[in-house]
Coordinates of C-alpha atoms in Angstrom, one line a residue:
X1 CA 70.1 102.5 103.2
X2 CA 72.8 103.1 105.6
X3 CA 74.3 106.2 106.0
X4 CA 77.9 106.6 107.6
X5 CA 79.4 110.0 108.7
X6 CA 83.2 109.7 108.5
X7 CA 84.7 113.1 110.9
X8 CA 88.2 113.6 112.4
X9 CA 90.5 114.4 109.5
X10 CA 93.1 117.3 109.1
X11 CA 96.2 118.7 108.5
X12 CA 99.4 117.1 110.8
X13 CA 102.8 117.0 110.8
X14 CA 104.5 113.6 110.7
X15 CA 105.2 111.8 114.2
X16 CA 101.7 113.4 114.7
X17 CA 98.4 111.7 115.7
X18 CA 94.5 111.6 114.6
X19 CA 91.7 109.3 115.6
X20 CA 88.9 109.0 113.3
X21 CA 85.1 108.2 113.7
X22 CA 82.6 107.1 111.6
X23 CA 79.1 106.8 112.9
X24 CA 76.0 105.1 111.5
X25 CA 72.5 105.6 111.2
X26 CA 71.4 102.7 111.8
X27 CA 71.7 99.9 114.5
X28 CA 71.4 97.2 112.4
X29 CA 75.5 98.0 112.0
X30 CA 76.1 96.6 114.8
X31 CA 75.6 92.8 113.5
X32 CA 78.7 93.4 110.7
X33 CA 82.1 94.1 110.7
X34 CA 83.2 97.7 109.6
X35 CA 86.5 98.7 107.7
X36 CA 88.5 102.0 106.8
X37 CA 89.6 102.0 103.1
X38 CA 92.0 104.9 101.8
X39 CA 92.4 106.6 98.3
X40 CA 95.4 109.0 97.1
X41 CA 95.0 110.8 94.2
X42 CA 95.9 108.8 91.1
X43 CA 95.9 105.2 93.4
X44 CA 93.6 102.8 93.7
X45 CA 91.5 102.2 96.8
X46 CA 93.6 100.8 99.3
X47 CA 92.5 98.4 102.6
X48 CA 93.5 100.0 106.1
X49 CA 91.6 98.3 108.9
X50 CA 88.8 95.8 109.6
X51 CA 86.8 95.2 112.9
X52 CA 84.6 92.3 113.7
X53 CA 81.3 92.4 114.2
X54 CA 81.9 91.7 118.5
X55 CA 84.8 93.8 118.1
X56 CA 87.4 91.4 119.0
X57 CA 88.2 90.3 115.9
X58 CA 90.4 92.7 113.7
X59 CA 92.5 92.7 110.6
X60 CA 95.1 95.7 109.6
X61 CA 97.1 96.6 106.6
X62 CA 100.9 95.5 106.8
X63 CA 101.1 99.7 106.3
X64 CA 99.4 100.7 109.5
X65 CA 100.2 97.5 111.7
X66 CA 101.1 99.1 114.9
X67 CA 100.7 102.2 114.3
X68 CA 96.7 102.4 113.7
X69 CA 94.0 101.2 115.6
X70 CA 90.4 100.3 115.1
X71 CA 87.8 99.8 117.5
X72 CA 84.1 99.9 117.7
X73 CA 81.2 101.3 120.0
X74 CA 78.2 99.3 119.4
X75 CA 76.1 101.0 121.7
X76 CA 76.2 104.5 119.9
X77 CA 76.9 102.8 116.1
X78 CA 80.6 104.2 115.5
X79 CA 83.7 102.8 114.8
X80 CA 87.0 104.3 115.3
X81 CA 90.4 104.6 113.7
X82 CA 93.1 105.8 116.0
X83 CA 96.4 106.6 114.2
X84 CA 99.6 107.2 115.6
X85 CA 103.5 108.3 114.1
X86 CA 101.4 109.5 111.0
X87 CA 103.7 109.4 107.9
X88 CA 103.3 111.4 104.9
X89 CA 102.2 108.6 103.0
X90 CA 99.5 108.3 105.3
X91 CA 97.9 111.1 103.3
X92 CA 94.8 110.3 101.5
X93 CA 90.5 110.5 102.0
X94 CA 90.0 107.9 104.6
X95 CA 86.5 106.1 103.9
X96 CA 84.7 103.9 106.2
X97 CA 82.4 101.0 105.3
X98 CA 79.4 98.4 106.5
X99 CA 80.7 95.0 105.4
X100 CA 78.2 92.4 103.9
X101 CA 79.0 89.9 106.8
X102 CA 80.4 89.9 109.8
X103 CA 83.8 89.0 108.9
X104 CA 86.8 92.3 109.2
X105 CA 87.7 91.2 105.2
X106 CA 90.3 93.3 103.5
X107 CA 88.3 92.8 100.3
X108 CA 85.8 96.2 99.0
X109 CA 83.7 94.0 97.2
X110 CA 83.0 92.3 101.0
X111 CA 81.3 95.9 101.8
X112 CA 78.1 97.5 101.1
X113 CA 77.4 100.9 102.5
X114 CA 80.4 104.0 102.2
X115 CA 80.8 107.2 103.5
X116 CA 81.9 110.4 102.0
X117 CA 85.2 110.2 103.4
X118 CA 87.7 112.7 105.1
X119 CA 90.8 114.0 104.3
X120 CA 93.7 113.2 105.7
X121 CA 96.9 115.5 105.2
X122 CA 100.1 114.8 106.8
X123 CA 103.2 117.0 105.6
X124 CA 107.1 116.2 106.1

C-alpha cells in the first residue's frame, strides 16, 4: 500500500499564495497520474487538479483554472499544487491521490491510494 504525505497548508489571507506537496512512498507512482481533491465541511468531495502520468498532461477544475497549478517530480515521487489569488472559498482539507491509471480523471472512484490531507484556511 501506498502511502502519500500531503504538507504545505495554512492560514492566508485572500490574494495570498500556497504551494502544496504530496510525496509518496513508493516509485511505482510514478507510472500513474495523481490528483488533489478538496472537502469543506458539510460538502461533498470536490475535484481540484489532475496530472498525467509524464506530466504533460493535466486537467483542472473550472474553480482553480488559472489560478492553481499542478506539477509533478518523478524523480523524488511528489506532486505539487501551486495556488495563487487564494479565495476564501478555497478553504477546505486538500487531499492528494494515486489514480488507478495513468489518465489525470476528475473522477474519485478513478483513484486508489489517499492521504490524510491538509488544511487549507484562507480568511477575507
Amino acid at each position: 500500500q501506498v502511502r502519500l504525505v500531503e504538507s504545505g497548508g495554512g492560514l492566508v489571507q485572500a490574494g495570498d499564495s500556497l504551494r502544496l506537496s504530496c510525496a509518496a512512498s513508493s516509485r511505482t507512482v510514478s507510472n500513474n497520474a495523481m490528483g488533489w481533491f478538496r472537502q469543506a465541511p458539510g460538502k461533498e468531495r470536490e475535484f481540484v487538479a489532475a496530472i498525467g502520468w509524464k506530466g504533460s498532461s493535466t486537467n483542472y477544475a473550472n474553480s482553480v483554472s488559472g489560478r492553481f497549478t499542478i506539477s509533478r517530480d518523478n524523480s523524488r515521487n511528489t506532486i505539487y499544487l501551486q495556488m495563487n489569488s487564494l479565495k476564501p472559498e478555497d478553504t477546505a482539507v486538500y487531499l492528494c491521490a494515486v489514480g488507478l491509471s495513468s489518465s489525470p480523471s476528475t473522477d474519485p472512484s478513478r483513484y486508489r491510494y489517499w492521504g490524510q490531507g491538509t488544511q487549507v484556511t484562507v480568511s477575507s
